[in-house]
Amino acid sequence: MLHGHQTWLFNNQPTIVATAVVGGPFEALGPLADDFDLLHGDLWLEQDSFEKAQKKLLEDACAKAIQKGGLQKQDVQFFLAGDLLNQIISSSFAARTLATPFLGLYGACSSSMESLSLAALIVNSRAANYVLCGTVSHNGAVEKQFRYPTEYGSQKPPTAQWTVTAAGVALLAAEGEGPKVTSATIGKIVDMGITDPYNMGGAMAPAAVDTITAHFRDLDIDPREYDLIVTGDLGRVGYEIAADLFKKHNLDIPAEIFKDCGMMIYGPDQQAEVLSGGSGCGCSAAVTYGHLLNRMKKGELRKILVVATGALLSPLSYQQKESIPCIAHAVSIESSQ
Amino acid sequence: MLHGHQTWLFNNQPTIVATAVVGGPFEALGPLADDFDLLHGDLWLEQDSFEKAQKKLLEDACAKAIQKGGLQKQDVQFFLAGDLLNQIISSSFAARTLATPFLGLYGACSSSMESLSLAALIVNSRAANYVLCGTVSHNGAVEKQFRYPTEYGSQKPPTAQWTVTAAGVALLAAEGEGPKVTSATIGKIVDMGITDPYNMGGAMAPAAVDTITAHFRDLDIDPREYDLIVTGDLGRVGYEIAADLFKKHNLDIPAEIFKDCGMMIYGPDQQAEVLSGGSGCGCSAAVTYGHLLNRMKKGELRKILVVATGALLSPLSYQQKESIPCIAHAVSIESSQ
């Protein structure tokens, strides 16, 4: 199953038989609104804290994915999830609601593809027939956790990103109809010494490039084999740095196939607020499991590489003047049509 | 590979070819001191914060395990780790030092067996030849994170546990000499409504019993097949509750084979300080990878079941009056002699 140094090839065709994507009111105004299964009009989701609202997003997405897959929750054998709150509390509470054997993960925004990589490994190894995996982020809960409560209205530099309010969940199965997860490249920590939590795109870009380089080296294939190579979430600032690094490393990835989830989820009229772009581990999960898989279904995309990037800082490590360790995990998904 | 509802059987004999256990000054006074590879005489480990000391514990244990395994760090293909600090920052920094593809996990104190379960799955599936997995906790860093800085000298109730300062790491390989990881039972969240973070043993005991029950149901074997069934870490209070629950559920586990890592790591003269017992995800890792595997090597134990328990609360979920979701993962280890 291991190919090269750090890539898993899934020969038993783990299949994404259903996905579900749930978002908030600001995402409802974006260009991908039609790709959400459910959009909440209220950022509080009728809960009495943003943290509980984050949990509800993930619970809603899990319930919807299970329903779309034609299953009952007791049919799901394992649940793999992560989020950005301390002690990934939203994931644990959603796992309590599901009552499914649970593996909690933390890779910041890379958790979306970390969970898909491990879920695919489990299904590919026949260690389960049905595995649910997903991630969630909530603007109010996450901004408070990592920076300042949004109510403070703190001004941010143009390199800052906007935490997406969304959950994205995939139901993987050993058999069935749907796109196949064909490989996963697990990333190393890359830390270029950046200490500014308002420039996470810049910090994460080298990690994305490291994993993408490893993916093509391990599999010995050309980037043009993919219809789309999509990072999540570098934003505009990180995207430009990654594009420059590709050139520097002689990795020929045409601009038309290199995109970023954080630049796709919001429209030009939202840019004054989102600055460099969207972020949060709900962003890449929502864009992938909603928009990108819908485009696959329509036949517009045949084979994609999703590269979820994570900035593994904590507020405390930042206060202790540590630089930001970054990571990226890449997963290839192919249409079965 | 899946057996029953939630148990993986590892038929390809993933092997623990080396382990390393590093502890602090208080652990050096305990009855298991001789089972540590390295004991630091200073709680700060010559670092300028407890958080950096926690990172150093894990780094030391990783370096030692790799050395004992006769490898170089570039031979290790994947590193799976978790800790109790927000954003598992010690694990991420240790992964940066190792420069190995990294999968971050969070399951509170259950992270020790969560990481061993997934590492064994990866090796068993031939998705790697060498995987390093481990966990760490540090009394000063973790008490501050979850309760109060130890310097406050807050009084604690007798149900409270003492966070162990230790890291435990295992090097798994597809081939080689050493005990085999033969199965893993992945736990569900069990939440009995306990909200007191000073009674985590009481909160976690039902989760331990749920996973142990599932293990014997899934594999259809008798508890007496094991020389030792060891929880980590219920402490004295949780241990008594678990023993009562076994009786209630008609699970016949003799007291002489049921032990708890949190009750083993400190001696009677330390009890005034540790109260109900040790805890922290370094505790079960250190006791298992040090003391228990040493007893296996001596031929005193042939087959053990390690059941690591996690209280998945966060300080914020506690303040929001949420109860404590708990989980336990069980891994069986068999001597190859």
mmCIF file of C-alpha atoms in Angstrom, chain A residues 1-2 4-8 48-52 55 77-78 80 84-89 92-93 95-96 99-107 114 117-118 121-122 125-129 144-146 186-191 312-317 320 322-325 327 329, chain B residues 1-2 4-8 48-52 55 77-78 80 84-89 92-93 95-96 99-107 114 117-118 121-122 125-129 144-146 186-191 312-317 320 322-325 327 329:
data_model
loop_
_atom_site.group_PDB
_atom_site.id
_atom_site.type_symbol
_atom_site.label_atom_id
_atom_site.label_comp_id
_atom_site.label_asym_id
_atom_site.label_seq_id
_atom_site.Cartn_x
_atom_site.Cartn_y
_atom_site.Cartn_z
ATOM 1 C CA MET A 1 0.000 0.000 0.000
ATOM 2 C CA LEU A 2 2.923 2.365 0.719
ATOM 3 C CA GLY A 4 7.487 5.924 -2.235
ATOM 4 C CA HIS A 5 8.209 7.620 1.064
ATOM 5 C CA GLN A 6 4.913 8.937 2.352
ATOM 6 C CA THR A 7 2.052 8.053 -0.011
ATOM 7 C CA TRP A 8 -0.604 5.399 0.396
ATOM 8 C CA ASP A 48 -26.577 29.658 23.452
ATOM 9 C CA SER A 49 -22.862 29.691 22.553
ATOM 10 C CA PHE A 50 -20.788 29.738 19.376
ATOM 11 C CA GLU A 51 -19.102 26.535 20.557
ATOM 12 C CA LYS A 52 -22.431 24.747 20.756
ATOM 13 C CA LYS A 55 -21.061 21.243 17.429
ATOM 14 C CA GLN A 77 -18.675 1.661 12.228
ATOM 15 C CA PHE A 78 -16.144 4.408 12.938
ATOM 16 C CA LEU A 80 -13.079 10.229 12.497
ATOM 17 C CA LEU A 84 -10.086 23.822 15.841
ATOM 18 C CA LEU A 85 -11.445 24.248 19.357
ATOM 19 C CA ASN A 86 -9.273 23.244 22.303
ATOM 20 C CA GLN A 87 -9.554 19.497 22.956
ATOM 21 C CA ILE A 88 -11.576 19.213 19.664
ATOM 22 C CA ILE A 89 -14.636 19.459 21.849
ATOM 23 C CA SER A 92 -16.209 14.727 20.752
ATOM 24 C CA PHE A 93 -19.730 16.006 21.404
ATOM 25 C CA ALA A 95 -19.316 11.617 18.459
ATOM 26 C CA ARG A 96 -21.364 11.381 21.657
ATOM 27 C CA ALA A 99 -22.646 6.868 19.580
ATOM 28 C CA THR A 100 -20.181 5.416 17.060
ATOM 29 C CA PRO A 101 -16.609 4.255 17.852
ATOM 30 C CA PHE A 102 -14.603 7.455 17.565
ATOM 31 C CA LEU A 103 -11.067 8.486 16.645
ATOM 32 C CA GLY A 104 -10.352 12.144 17.377
ATOM 33 C CA LEU A 105 -7.783 13.931 15.210
ATOM 34 C CA TYR A 106 -6.010 17.243 15.319
ATOM 35 C CA GLY A 107 -4.199 18.768 12.366
ATOM 36 C CA GLU A 114 -6.098 13.777 7.617
ATOM 37 C CA SER A 117 -6.748 9.698 4.539
ATOM 38 C CA LEU A 118 -7.238 7.576 7.650
ATOM 39 C CA LEU A 121 -6.974 3.511 4.927
ATOM 40 C CA ILE A 122 -9.461 1.866 7.297
ATOM 41 C CA SER A 125 -7.795 -2.415 4.752
ATOM 42 C CA ARG A 126 -11.263 -3.844 5.293
ATOM 43 C CA ALA A 127 -11.105 -2.691 8.883
ATOM 44 C CA ALA A 128 -14.619 -1.300 8.279
ATOM 45 C CA ASN A 129 -17.362 -1.233 5.689
ATOM 46 C CA LYS A 144 -12.272 33.728 19.765
ATOM 47 C CA GLN A 145 -10.113 30.638 20.322
ATOM 48 C CA PHE A 146 -7.143 31.727 18.251
ATOM 49 C CA ILE A 186 0.813 12.356 4.534
ATOM 50 C CA GLY A 187 2.735 15.566 5.138
ATOM 51 C CA LYS A 188 5.713 16.474 7.282
ATOM 52 C CA ILE A 189 5.933 19.545 9.473
ATOM 53 C CA VAL A 190 7.426 22.482 7.592
ATOM 54 C CA ASP A 191 8.273 25.574 9.628
ATOM 55 C CA LEU A 312 -0.377 23.940 14.036
ATOM 56 C CA LEU A 313 0.091 26.919 16.311
ATOM 57 C CA SER A 314 -1.635 27.439 19.641
ATOM 58 C CA PRO A 315 -2.326 30.840 21.234
ATOM 59 C CA LEU A 316 0.145 29.828 23.948
ATOM 60 C CA SER A 317 2.926 28.810 21.546
ATOM 61 C CA GLN A 320 5.897 32.011 23.873
ATOM 62 C CA GLU A 322 7.419 30.052 18.856
ATOM 63 C CA SER A 323 7.151 29.995 15.078
ATOM 64 C CA ILE A 324 4.209 28.255 13.393
ATOM 65 C CA PRO A 325 4.708 24.571 12.525
ATOM 66 C CA ILE A 327 1.585 20.657 7.623
ATOM 67 C CA HIS A 329 -2.014 16.239 3.638
ATOM 68 C CA MET B 1 -9.533 -7.301 9.716
ATOM 69 C CA LEU B 2 -12.729 -6.060 11.421
ATOM 70 C CA GLY B 4 -17.420 -7.964 15.490
ATOM 71 C CA HIS B 5 -18.554 -4.362 15.757
ATOM 72 C CA GLN B 6 -15.506 -2.344 16.716
ATOM 73 C CA THR B 7 -12.420 -4.546 17.002
ATOM 74 C CA TRP B 8 -9.520 -4.851 14.588
ATOM 75 C CA ASP B 48 11.949 28.152 30.150
ATOM 76 C CA SER B 49 8.340 26.954 30.248
ATOM 77 C CA PHE B 50 6.500 23.810 31.341
ATOM 78 C CA GLU B 51 5.089 23.549 27.806
ATOM 79 C CA LYS B 52 8.568 23.423 26.327
ATOM 80 C CA LYS B 55 7.815 18.904 24.255
ATOM 81 C CA GLN B 77 7.925 6.611 7.982
ATOM 82 C CA PHE B 78 5.082 8.013 10.058
ATOM 83 C CA LEU B 80 1.436 9.427 15.378
ATOM 84 C CA LEU B 84 -3.224 17.218 26.438
ATOM 85 C CA LEU B 85 -2.187 20.764 25.602
ATOM 86 C CA ASN B 86 -4.437 22.894 23.396
ATOM 87 C CA GLN B 87 -3.798 22.140 19.718
ATOM 88 C CA ILE B 88 -1.536 19.218 20.842
ATOM 89 C CA ILE B 89 1.311 21.645 20.476
ATOM 90 C CA SER B 92 3.468 19.054 16.636
ATOM 91 C CA PHE B 93 6.770 20.495 17.825
ATOM 92 C CA ALA B 95 7.040 16.109 14.851
ATOM 93 C CA ARG B 96 8.865 19.188 13.573
ATOM 94 C CA ALA B 99 10.767 15.747 10.291
ATOM 95 C CA THR B 100 8.664 12.622 9.730
ATOM 96 C CA PRO B 101 5.190 12.534 8.100
ATOM 97 C CA PHE B 102 2.885 13.235 11.020
ATOM 98 C CA LEU B 103 -0.666 12.390 12.046
ATOM 99 C CA GLY B 104 -1.827 14.346 15.094
ATOM 100 C CA LEU B 105 -4.403 12.735 17.380
ATOM 101 C CA TYR B 106 -6.530 13.870 20.282
ATOM 102 C CA GLY B 107 -8.273 11.509 22.658
ATOM 103 C CA GLU B 114 -5.512 5.502 19.994
ATOM 104 C CA SER B 117 -4.213 1.221 17.434
ATOM 105 C CA LEU B 118 -3.719 3.356 14.338
ATOM 106 C CA LEU B 121 -3.347 -0.693 11.598
ATOM 107 C CA ILE B 122 -0.881 1.155 9.360
ATOM 108 C CA SER B 125 -1.899 -2.959 6.254
ATOM 109 C CA ARG B 126 1.670 -2.625 4.977
ATOM 110 C CA ALA B 127 1.136 1.110 4.678
ATOM 111 C CA ALA B 128 4.502 1.448 6.448
ATOM 112 C CA ASN B 129 7.407 -0.638 7.693
ATOM 113 C CA LYS B 144 -2.429 24.738 34.268
ATOM 114 C CA GLN B 145 -4.252 23.872 31.032
ATOM 115 C CA PHE B 146 -7.175 22.064 32.607
ATOM 116 C CA ILE B 186 -11.980 1.378 19.337
ATOM 117 C CA GLY B 187 -14.286 2.905 21.935
ATOM 118 C CA LYS B 188 -17.490 4.916 21.750
ATOM 119 C CA ILE B 189 -18.192 8.046 23.736
ATOM 120 C CA VAL B 190 -19.858 7.243 27.054
ATOM 121 C CA ASP B 191 -21.169 10.167 29.065
ATOM 122 C CA LEU B 312 -12.731 14.556 26.531
ATOM 123 C CA LEU B 313 -13.672 17.719 28.377
ATOM 124 C CA SER B 314 -12.259 21.164 27.734
ATOM 125 C CA PRO B 315 -12.046 23.959 30.319
ATOM 126 C CA LEU B 316 -14.583 25.831 28.174
ATOM 127 C CA SER B 317 -17.058 22.941 27.933
ATOM 128 C CA GLN B 320 -20.516 25.956 29.802
ATOM 129 C CA GLU B 322 -21.463 20.447 29.774
ATOM 130 C CA SER B 323 -20.929 16.961 31.168
ATOM 131 C CA ILE B 324 -17.689 15.072 30.415
ATOM 132 C CA PRO B 325 -17.729 12.846 27.313
ATOM 133 C CA ILE B 327 -13.869 7.217 25.773
ATOM 134 C CA HIS B 329 -9.530 2.291 23.469
#
